[in-house]
XYZ file of C-alpha atoms in Angstrom:
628
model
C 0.000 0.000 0.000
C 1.216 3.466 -0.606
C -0.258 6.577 1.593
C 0.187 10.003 0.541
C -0.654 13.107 1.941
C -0.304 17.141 0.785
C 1.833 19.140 2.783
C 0.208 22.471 4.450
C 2.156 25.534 5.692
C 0.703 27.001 8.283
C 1.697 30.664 9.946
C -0.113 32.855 7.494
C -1.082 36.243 8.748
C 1.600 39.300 9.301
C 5.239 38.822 10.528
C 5.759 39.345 14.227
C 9.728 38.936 14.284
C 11.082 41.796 15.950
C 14.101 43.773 14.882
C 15.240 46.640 16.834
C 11.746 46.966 18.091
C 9.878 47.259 15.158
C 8.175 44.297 13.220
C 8.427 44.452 8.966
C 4.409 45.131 8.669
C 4.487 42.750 6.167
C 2.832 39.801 5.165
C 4.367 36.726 6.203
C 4.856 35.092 2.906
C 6.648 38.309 1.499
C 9.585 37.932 4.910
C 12.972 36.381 4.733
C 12.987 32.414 5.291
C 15.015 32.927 8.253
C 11.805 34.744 10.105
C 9.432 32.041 9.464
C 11.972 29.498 10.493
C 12.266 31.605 13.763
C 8.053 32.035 13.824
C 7.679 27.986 13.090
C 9.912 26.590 16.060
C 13.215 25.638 14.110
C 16.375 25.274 16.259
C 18.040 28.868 16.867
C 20.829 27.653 15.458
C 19.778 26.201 11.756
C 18.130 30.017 11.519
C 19.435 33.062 13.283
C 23.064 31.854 14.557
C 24.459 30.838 11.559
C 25.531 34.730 10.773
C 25.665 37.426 13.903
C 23.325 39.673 13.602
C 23.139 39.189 9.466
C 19.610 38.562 8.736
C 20.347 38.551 4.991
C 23.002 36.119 4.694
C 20.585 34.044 7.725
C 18.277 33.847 5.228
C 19.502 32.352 1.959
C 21.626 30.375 3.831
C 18.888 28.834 6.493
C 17.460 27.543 3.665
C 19.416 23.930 2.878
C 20.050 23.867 7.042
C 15.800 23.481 7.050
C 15.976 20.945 4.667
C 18.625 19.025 6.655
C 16.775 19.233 9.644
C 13.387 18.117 7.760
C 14.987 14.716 7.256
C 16.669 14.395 10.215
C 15.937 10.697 11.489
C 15.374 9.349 8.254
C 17.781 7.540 5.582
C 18.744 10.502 4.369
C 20.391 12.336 7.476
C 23.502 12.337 8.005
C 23.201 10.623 11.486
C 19.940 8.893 10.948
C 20.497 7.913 14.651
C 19.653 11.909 15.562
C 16.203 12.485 16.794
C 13.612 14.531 13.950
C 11.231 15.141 11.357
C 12.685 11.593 9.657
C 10.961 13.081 6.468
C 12.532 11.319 3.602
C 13.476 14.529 0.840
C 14.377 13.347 -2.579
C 15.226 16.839 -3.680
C 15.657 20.431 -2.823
C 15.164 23.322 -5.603
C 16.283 26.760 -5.194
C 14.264 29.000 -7.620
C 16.263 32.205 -8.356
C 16.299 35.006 -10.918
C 19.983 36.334 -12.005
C 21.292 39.535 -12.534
C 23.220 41.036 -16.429
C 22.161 43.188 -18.978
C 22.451 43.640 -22.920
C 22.082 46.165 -24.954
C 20.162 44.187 -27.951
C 16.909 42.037 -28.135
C 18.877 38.829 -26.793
C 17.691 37.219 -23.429
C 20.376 36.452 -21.135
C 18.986 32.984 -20.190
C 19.252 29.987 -18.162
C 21.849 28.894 -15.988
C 22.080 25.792 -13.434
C 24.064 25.531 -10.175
C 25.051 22.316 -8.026
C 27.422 21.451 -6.008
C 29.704 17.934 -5.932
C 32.805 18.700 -4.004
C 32.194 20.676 -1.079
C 32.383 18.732 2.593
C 31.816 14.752 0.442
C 31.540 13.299 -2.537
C 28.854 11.909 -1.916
C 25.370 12.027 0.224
C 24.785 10.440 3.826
C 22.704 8.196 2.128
C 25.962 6.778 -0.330
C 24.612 8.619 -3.357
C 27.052 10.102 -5.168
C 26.357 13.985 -5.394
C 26.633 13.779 -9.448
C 23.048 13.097 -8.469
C 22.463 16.616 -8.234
C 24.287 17.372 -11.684
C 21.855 15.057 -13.261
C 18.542 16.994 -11.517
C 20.540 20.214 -12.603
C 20.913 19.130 -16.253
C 17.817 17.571 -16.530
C 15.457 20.544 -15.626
C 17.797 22.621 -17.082
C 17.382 21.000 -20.329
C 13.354 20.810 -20.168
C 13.221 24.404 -19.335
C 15.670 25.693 -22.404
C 13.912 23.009 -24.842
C 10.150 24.389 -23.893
C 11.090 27.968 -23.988
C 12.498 27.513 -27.429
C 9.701 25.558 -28.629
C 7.079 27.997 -27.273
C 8.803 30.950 -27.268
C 11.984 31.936 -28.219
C 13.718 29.468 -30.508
C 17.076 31.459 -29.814
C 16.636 31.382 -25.348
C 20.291 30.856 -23.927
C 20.788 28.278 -22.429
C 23.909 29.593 -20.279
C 26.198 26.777 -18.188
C 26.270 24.211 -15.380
C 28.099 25.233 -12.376
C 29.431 23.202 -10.047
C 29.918 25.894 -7.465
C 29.465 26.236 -2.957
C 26.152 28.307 -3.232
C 24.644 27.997 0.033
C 21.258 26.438 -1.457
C 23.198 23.837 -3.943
C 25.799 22.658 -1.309
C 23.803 22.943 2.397
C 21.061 19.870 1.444
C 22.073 16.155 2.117
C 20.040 15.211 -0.582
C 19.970 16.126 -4.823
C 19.735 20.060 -5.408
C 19.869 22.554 -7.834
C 19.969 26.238 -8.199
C 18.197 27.478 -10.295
C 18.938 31.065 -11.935
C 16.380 31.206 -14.685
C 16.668 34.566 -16.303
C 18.034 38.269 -15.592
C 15.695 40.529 -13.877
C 17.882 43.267 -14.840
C 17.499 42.845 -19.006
C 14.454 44.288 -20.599
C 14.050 41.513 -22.683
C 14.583 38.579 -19.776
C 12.067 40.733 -17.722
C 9.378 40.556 -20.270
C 9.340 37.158 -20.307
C 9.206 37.217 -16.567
C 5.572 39.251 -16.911
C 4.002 37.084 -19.197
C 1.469 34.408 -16.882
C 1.811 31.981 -19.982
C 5.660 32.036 -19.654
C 5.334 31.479 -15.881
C 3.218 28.780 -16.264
C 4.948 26.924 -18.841
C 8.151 27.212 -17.001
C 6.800 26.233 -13.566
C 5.738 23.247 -15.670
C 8.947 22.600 -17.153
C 10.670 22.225 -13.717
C 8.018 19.469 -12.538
C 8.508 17.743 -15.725
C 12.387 17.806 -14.971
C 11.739 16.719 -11.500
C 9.577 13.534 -12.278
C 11.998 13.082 -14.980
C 14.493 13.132 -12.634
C 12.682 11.357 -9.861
C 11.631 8.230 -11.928
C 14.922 8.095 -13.702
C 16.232 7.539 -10.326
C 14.380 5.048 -8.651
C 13.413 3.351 -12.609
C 9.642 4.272 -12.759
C 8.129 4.626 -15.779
C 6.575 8.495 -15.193
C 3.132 10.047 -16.521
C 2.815 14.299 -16.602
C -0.085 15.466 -14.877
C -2.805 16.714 -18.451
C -3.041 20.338 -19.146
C -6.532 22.234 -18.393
C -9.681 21.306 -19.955
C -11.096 23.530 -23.371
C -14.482 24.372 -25.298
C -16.264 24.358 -22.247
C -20.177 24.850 -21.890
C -23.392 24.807 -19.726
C -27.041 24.151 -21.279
C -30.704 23.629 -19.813
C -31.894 20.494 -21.553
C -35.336 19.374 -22.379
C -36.103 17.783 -19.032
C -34.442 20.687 -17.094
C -31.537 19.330 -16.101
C -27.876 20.952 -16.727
C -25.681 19.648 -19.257
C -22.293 20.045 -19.116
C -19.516 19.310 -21.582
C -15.914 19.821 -22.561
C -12.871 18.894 -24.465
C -9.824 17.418 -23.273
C -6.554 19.557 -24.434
C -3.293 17.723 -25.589
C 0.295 18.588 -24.638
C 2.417 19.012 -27.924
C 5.774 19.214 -25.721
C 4.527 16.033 -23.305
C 3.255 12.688 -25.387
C 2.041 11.133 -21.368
C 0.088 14.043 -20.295
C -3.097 12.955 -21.964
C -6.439 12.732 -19.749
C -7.849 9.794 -18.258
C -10.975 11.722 -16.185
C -11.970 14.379 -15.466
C -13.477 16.193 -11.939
C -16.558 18.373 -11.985
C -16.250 20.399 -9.059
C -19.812 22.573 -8.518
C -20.899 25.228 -6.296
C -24.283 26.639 -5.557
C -24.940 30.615 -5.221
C -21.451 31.889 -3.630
C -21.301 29.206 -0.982
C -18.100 27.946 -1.907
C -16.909 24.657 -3.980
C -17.827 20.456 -3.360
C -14.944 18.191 -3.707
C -15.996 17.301 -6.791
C -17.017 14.354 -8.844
C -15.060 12.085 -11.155
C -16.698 11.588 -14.379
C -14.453 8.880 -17.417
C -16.825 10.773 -20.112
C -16.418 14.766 -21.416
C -19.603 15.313 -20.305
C -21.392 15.389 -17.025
C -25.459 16.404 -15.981
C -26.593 17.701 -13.110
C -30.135 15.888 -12.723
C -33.160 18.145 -10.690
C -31.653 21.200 -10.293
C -32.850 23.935 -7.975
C -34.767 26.880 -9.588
C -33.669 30.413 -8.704
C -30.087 28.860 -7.799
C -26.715 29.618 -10.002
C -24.990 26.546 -9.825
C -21.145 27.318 -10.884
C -18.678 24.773 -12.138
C -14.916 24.139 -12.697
C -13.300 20.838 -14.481
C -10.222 19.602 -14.037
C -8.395 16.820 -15.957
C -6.494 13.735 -14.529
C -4.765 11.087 -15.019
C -2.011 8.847 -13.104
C 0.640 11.888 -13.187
C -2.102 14.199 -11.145
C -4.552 16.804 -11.487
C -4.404 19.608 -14.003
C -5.448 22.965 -13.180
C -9.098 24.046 -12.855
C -11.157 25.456 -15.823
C -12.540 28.686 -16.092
C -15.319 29.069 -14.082
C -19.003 28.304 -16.128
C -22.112 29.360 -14.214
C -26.168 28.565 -15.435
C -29.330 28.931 -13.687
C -33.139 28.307 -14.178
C -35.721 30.705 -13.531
C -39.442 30.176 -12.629
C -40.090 33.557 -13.871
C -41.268 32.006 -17.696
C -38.949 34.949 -19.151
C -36.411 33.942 -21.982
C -32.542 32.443 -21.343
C -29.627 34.539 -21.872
C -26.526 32.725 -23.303
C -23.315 34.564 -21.275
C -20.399 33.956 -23.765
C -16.757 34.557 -22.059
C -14.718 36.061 -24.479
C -12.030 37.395 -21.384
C -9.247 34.490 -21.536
C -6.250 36.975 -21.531
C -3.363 36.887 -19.082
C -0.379 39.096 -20.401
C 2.135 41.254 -19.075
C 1.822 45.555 -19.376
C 2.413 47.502 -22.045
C 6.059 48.920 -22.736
C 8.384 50.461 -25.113
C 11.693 50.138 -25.607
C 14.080 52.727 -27.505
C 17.908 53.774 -27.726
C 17.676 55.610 -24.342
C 14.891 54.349 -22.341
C 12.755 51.806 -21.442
C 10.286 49.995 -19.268
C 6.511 49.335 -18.718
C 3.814 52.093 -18.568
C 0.992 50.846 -16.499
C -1.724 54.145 -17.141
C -1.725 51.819 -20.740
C -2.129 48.496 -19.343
C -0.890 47.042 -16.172
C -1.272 43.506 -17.615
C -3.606 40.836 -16.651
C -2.313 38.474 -14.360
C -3.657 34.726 -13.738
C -6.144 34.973 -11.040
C -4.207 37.024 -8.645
C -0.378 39.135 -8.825
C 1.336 39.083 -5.350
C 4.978 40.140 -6.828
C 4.374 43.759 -8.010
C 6.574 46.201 -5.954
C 4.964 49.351 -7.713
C 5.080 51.574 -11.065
C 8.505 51.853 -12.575
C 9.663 55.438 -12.405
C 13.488 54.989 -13.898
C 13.180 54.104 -17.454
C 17.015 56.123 -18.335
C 19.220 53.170 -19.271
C 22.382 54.672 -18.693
C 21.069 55.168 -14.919
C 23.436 53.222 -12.485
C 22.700 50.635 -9.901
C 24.149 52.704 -6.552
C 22.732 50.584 -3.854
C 19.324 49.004 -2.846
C 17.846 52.280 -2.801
C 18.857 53.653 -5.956
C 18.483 50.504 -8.048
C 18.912 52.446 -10.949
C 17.163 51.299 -14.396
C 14.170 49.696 -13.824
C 13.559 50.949 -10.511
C 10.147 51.231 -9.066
C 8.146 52.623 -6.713
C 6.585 50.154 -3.846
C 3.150 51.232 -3.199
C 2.054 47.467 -4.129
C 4.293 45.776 -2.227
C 1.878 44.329 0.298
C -1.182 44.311 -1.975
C -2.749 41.153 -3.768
C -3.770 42.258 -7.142
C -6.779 40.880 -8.893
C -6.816 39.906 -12.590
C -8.220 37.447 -14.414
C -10.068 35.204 -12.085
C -12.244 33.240 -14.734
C -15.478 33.612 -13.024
C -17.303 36.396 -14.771
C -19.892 34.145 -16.007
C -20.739 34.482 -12.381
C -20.954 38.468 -11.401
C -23.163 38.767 -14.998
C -25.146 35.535 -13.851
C -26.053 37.181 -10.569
C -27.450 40.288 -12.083
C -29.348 37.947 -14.972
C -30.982 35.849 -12.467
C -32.222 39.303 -10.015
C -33.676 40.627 -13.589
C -35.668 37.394 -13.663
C -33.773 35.217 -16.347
C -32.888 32.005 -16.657
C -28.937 31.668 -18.325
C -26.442 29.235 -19.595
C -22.831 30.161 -19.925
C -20.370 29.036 -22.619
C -16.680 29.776 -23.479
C -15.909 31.658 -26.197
C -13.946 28.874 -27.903
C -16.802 26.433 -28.306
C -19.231 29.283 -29.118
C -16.698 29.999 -32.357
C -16.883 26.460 -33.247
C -21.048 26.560 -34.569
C -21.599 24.173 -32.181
C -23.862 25.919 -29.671
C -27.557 26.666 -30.889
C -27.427 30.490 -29.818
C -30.716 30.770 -31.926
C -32.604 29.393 -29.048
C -31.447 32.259 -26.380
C -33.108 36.054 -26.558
C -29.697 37.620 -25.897
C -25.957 37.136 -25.847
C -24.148 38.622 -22.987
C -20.677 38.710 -24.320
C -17.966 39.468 -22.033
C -15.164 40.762 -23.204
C -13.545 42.525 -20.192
C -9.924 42.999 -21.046
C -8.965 41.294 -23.860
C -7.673 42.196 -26.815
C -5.293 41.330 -29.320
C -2.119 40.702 -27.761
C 1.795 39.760 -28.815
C 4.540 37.745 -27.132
C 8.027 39.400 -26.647
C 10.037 38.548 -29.461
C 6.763 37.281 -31.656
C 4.915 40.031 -33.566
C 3.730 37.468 -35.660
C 1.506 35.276 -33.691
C -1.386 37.221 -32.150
C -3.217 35.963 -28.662
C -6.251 36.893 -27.062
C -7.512 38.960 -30.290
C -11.949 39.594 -29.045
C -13.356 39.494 -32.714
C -12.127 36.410 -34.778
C -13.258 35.523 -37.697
C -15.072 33.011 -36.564
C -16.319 35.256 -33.888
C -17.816 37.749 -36.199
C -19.422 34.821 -38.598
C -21.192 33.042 -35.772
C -22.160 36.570 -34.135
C -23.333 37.976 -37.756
C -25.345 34.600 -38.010
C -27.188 35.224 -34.329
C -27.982 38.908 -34.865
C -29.675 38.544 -38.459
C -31.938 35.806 -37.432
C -33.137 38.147 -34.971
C -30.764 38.055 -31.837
C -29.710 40.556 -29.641
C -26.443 41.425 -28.182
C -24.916 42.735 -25.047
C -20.975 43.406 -25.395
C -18.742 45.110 -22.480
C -14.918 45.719 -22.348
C -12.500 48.194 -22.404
C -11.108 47.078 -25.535
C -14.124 46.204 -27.290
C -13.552 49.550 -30.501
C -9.671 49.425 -29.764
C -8.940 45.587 -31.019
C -11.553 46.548 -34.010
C -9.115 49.211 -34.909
C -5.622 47.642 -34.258
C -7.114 44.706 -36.546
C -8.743 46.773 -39.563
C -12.526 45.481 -38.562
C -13.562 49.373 -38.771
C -16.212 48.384 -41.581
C -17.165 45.057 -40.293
C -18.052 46.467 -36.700
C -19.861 49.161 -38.035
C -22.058 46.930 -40.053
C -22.425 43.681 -36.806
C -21.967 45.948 -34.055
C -23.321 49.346 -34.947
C -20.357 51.216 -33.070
C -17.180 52.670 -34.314
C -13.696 53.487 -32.069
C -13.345 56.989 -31.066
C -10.519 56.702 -28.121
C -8.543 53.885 -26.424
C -8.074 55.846 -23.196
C -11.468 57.993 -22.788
C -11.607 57.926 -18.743
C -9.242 56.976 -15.720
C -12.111 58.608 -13.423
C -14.426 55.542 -14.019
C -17.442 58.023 -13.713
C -20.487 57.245 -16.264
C -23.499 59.165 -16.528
C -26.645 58.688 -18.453
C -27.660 61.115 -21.354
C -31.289 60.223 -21.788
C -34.079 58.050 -21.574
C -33.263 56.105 -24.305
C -32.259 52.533 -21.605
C -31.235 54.492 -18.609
C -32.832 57.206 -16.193
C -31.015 60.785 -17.292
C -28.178 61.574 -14.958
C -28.065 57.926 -13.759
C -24.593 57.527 -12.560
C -22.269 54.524 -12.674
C -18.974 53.904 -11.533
C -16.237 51.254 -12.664
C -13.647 50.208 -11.164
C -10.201 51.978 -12.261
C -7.307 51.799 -9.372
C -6.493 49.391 -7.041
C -9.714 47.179 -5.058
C -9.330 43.673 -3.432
C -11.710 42.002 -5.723
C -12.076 43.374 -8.979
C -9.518 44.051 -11.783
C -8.270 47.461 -13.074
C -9.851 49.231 -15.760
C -6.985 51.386 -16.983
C -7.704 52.720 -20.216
C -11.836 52.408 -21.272
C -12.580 52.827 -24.517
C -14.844 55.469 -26.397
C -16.913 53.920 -29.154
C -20.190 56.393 -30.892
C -22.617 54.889 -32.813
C -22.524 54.608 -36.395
C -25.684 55.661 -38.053
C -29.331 57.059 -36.335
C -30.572 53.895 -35.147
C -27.846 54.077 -32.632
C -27.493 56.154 -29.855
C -25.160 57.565 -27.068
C -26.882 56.785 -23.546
C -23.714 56.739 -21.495
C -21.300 59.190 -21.032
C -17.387 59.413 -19.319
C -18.390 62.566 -16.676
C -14.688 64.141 -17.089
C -15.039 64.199 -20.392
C -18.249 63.821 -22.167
C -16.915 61.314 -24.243
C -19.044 58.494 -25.572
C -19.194 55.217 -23.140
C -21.914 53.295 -24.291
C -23.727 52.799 -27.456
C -27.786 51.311 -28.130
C -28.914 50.405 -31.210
C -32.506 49.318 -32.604
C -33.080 47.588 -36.157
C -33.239 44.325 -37.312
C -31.676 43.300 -33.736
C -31.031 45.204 -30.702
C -27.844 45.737 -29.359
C -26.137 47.877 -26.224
C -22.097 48.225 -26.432
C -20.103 49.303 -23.585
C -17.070 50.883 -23.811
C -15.685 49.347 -19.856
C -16.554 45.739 -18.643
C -19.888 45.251 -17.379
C -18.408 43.265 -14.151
C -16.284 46.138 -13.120
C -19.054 48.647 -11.900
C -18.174 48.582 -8.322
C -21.824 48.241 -6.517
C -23.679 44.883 -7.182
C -26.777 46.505 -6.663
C -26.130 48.309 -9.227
C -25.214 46.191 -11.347
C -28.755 44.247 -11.291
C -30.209 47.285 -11.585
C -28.467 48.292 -15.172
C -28.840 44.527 -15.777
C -32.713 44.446 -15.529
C -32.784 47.968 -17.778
C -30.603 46.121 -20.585
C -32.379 43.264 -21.066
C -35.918 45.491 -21.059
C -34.439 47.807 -23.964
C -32.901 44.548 -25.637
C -35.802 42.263 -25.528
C -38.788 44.260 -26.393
C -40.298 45.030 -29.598
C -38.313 47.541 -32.184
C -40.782 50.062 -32.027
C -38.797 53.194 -32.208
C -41.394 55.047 -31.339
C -41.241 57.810 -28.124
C -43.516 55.680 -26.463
C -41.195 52.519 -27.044
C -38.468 54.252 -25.830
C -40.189 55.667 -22.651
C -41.243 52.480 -21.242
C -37.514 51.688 -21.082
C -36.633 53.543 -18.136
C -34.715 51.647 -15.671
C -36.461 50.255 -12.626
């Protein structure tokens, strides 16, 4: 029998280690190793004796001494006689960024560090420490071989050093350092801000370390399968929810293929179920309740593990008789801010876009305010190039948290709808029979059309495909009607040369990418909302909900549209309503970001009124749309 259990680390919550009287007001994670050694019980002297009174060197250097003393007692240790944890380590990873700088568009790279000489040849244990030259090359070698492929066909991969650094020498068991790129070169750093490149690469050091692992001990190894695709909710005939979903291949791993999958489901906000394994791409939730948003994730598996969760899909049935909206998520970006680079300067400019990160960001110090390149590093507080500000530093940043299906769901359902949700892959196949919902609630929130550094060839996250605008045109002239939001919604129409096609689907042509940093909207009329209602999105820093940077300004194209919302600061155009064949309402800033929920159901109930009644244009028409 094998048992196996996840390992939890407690002592969240805000330092308490004292120095000179003062504590670092600082979360916990975000303090030196040495202080949560200290905080967790360790031995005073594995943590804050090894250096007098040198907290910096303490910590890097506690590091491989808490490793030792984790496997203390067991086969590993060096007495296994000695008393402790007897937890049996097969590896220790140090996971480092470097420093160096070019002057050209060439990454500095990849370099790994071990350590064979230092005290023994070999381990406690009688393994020779070439071991941890073989995890070093290994890893090393997935890493530079997945960038490449993915990224950057010309990614250094720089040497393998067999060198005393405290983390590569101080474990008793197989270790590497890892310095994976320069946080000082533009070009590295780039790379650093992109989710997808953090992801990848995180995956590319647990492929080396099962690769390393199973070579080892002579396993046979499976990778765990990469997230689930083309995912969808419906209401079937006998009321129940159908669910269903593709299974996504790994061109870089031939094992990581699924075997199941796990339908996790929540109901209203309570919070997730442990989910459900299911061998089939499909799953149905039999008797739901009415007036309920049930909310689902999938994940894939198979014998390597568990892949990461799927966006978040949410549906609900309503006892009110009233139509079903179809919520299409069109918001799959993750990316890294905008930035230039020229002869003198560079950096990132964040009033553009601050990036997307995956779910949450908790490594942003603060806005970069030395972009001179020829600006010296003098010490830790004059860093020099790059240097930033650090009015982040303790903050958790929210970005893409894949479960805006959810917030639109929530105001659907208080308007008195029933509504299925579907991702915007899947939608762009034909596959799902839009023609049977009233409206499409597309979400579009931040994306847009975005390029990898070193690739301005291969565009990501681009809002209106061509498969997009075919299955869209298809919906709206049979006599659909569409609700769009985003901040990027006219912008990506214009980058891509769609000016003609959005005027003729949409109704709505780009005026500004950056129309309001205020996040103020008012009302101009009676046309969907009371005049002088007011909204506000959400445009600097909150706990929950994204940043809106840069909204755009779209106007309407011909007189069936109209202007109902204005930016306050600047009167520019913020949303668009048209009446014709269909009926449509276009905002210019995500839907999800206005900041009071109430609020939000409120605007909710008025869109759907003006959307779904009859296209008389007549005053009368247009005065019973007044919101609630």
């Amino acid at each position: 029998k094998t048992v196996t259990a996840d390992a939890v680390r407690f002592g969240g919550g805000m330092g308490n280690i004292s120095r000179n009287g003062l504590t670092s007001q600082r979360p916990r994670y975000q303090e030196a190793a040495r202080y949560y050694l200290q905080y967790a019980g360790f031995p005073d002297t594995l943590v804050w004796k090894l250096n007098k009174d040198d907290d910096y060197k303490d910590d890097y250097q506690s590091r491989g001494e808490w490793v030792d003393y984790l496997i203390r007692g067991s086969e590993f240790a060096a007495d296994p006689e000695e008393p402790g944890p007897a937890i049996p380590l097969d590896l220790s990873f140090a996971f480092h960024t470097d420093a160096g700088i070019t002057n050209s568009d060439t990454v500095i790279g990849t370099l790994g560090i071990y350590s064979t000489k230092i005290d023994s040849t070999h381990f406690p244990s009688g393994l020779s420490k070439l071991a941890s030259r073989d995890l070093t090359d290994i890893i090393q070698t997935q890493i530079v071989e997945d960038i490449r492929a993915k990224y950057d066909p010309a990614w250094v991969r720089r040497g393998l050093w067999d060198r005393g650094y405290s983390e590569a020498y101080r474990p008793n068991i197989p270790s590497m350092l890892l310095e994976l790129y320069s946080h000082q070169n533009f070009i590295d750093a780039r790379f650093g801000k992109e989710p997808g490149f953090q992801f990848d690469v995180s995956r590319s050091i647990y492929k080396g370390m099962v690769k390393f692992l199973t070579s080892l001990y002579d396993l046979n190894y499976i990778i765990q399968p990469l997230p689930i695709s083309h995912f969808q909710t419906k209401i079937i005939e006998t009321g129940d929810f159908l669910l269903s979903w593709r299974a996504q291949s790994d061109p870089l791993e031939p094992t990581a293929n699924a075997d199941a999958f796990i339908v996790f489901m929540k109901k209203n906000d309570v919070g997730y179920d442990n989910g459900t394994l299911v061998y089939s791409r499909e799953y149905i939730l039999n008797n739901p309740e009415p007036e309920i948003i049930y909310s689902f994730r999938v994940s894939a598996v198979n014998g390597g593990g568990e892949s990461f969760p799927s966006e978040e899909l949410s549906v609900c049935k309503s006892n009110s008789g009233k139509e079903t909206i179809l919520i299409v998520n069109a918001f799959d970006r993750t990316g890294g801010p905008s930035w230039f680079n020229d002869e003198n300067y560079a950096g990132y400019i964040d009033n553009i876009d601050q990036g997307v990160p995956y779910m949450y960001d908790f490594h942003t110090t603060g806005e970069q305010y030395d972009y001179s390149k020829d600006s010296p590093w003098l010490d830790d507080d004059s860093p020099g190039f790059g240097a930033s500000s650090a009015e982040t530093e303790t903050l958790i940043i929210p970005g893409n948290t894949f479960n805006f299906s959810l917030l639109h769901g929530v105001s659907i359902r208080d308007a008195g709808y029933s509504f299925v949700s579907v991702s915007d892959e899947i939608f762009e196949t034909g596959s799902v029979e839009s023609g049977n919902y009233a409206v499409i609630d597309l979400i579009a929130g931040e994306e847009k059309t975005t390029f990898l550094p070193k690739n301005d060839t291969t565009e990501y996250f681009r809002i209106f495909t061509p498969e997009m605008i075919r299955e869209l045109s298809i919906y709206l002239d049979s006599g659909g009607n569409l609700l769009l939001s985003g901040a990027h919604i006219a912008t990506d129409i214009r980058m891509n040369g769609l000016d003609s096609i959005a005027a003729a689907v949409m109704k709505y042509k780009w005026r500004t990418s950056s129309a309001s940093h205020s996040g103020f909207v008012t009302a101009t009329g009676e046309a969907v909302l009371n005049q002088e209602e007011s909204i506000q999105f959400n445009t600097s820093y909150h706990p929950d909900i994204y940043i809106v940077e840069a909204a755009d300004a779209l106007e309407p194209v011909d007189s069936l549209g109209t202007t109902f919302l204005r930016y306050t600061e600047n009167n520019m155009s913020a949303g668009v309503a048209y009446k014709g064949k269909y009926n449509l309402i276009a905002l210019g800033f995500p839907f999800e970001t206005i900041l009071n929920p109430d609020k939000r159901s409120q605007i909710m109930q008025a869109f759907l009124y003006f959307l779904l009644e009859d296209n008389d244009t007549s005053g009368t028409s247009m005065q019973r749309t007044r919101s609630p």
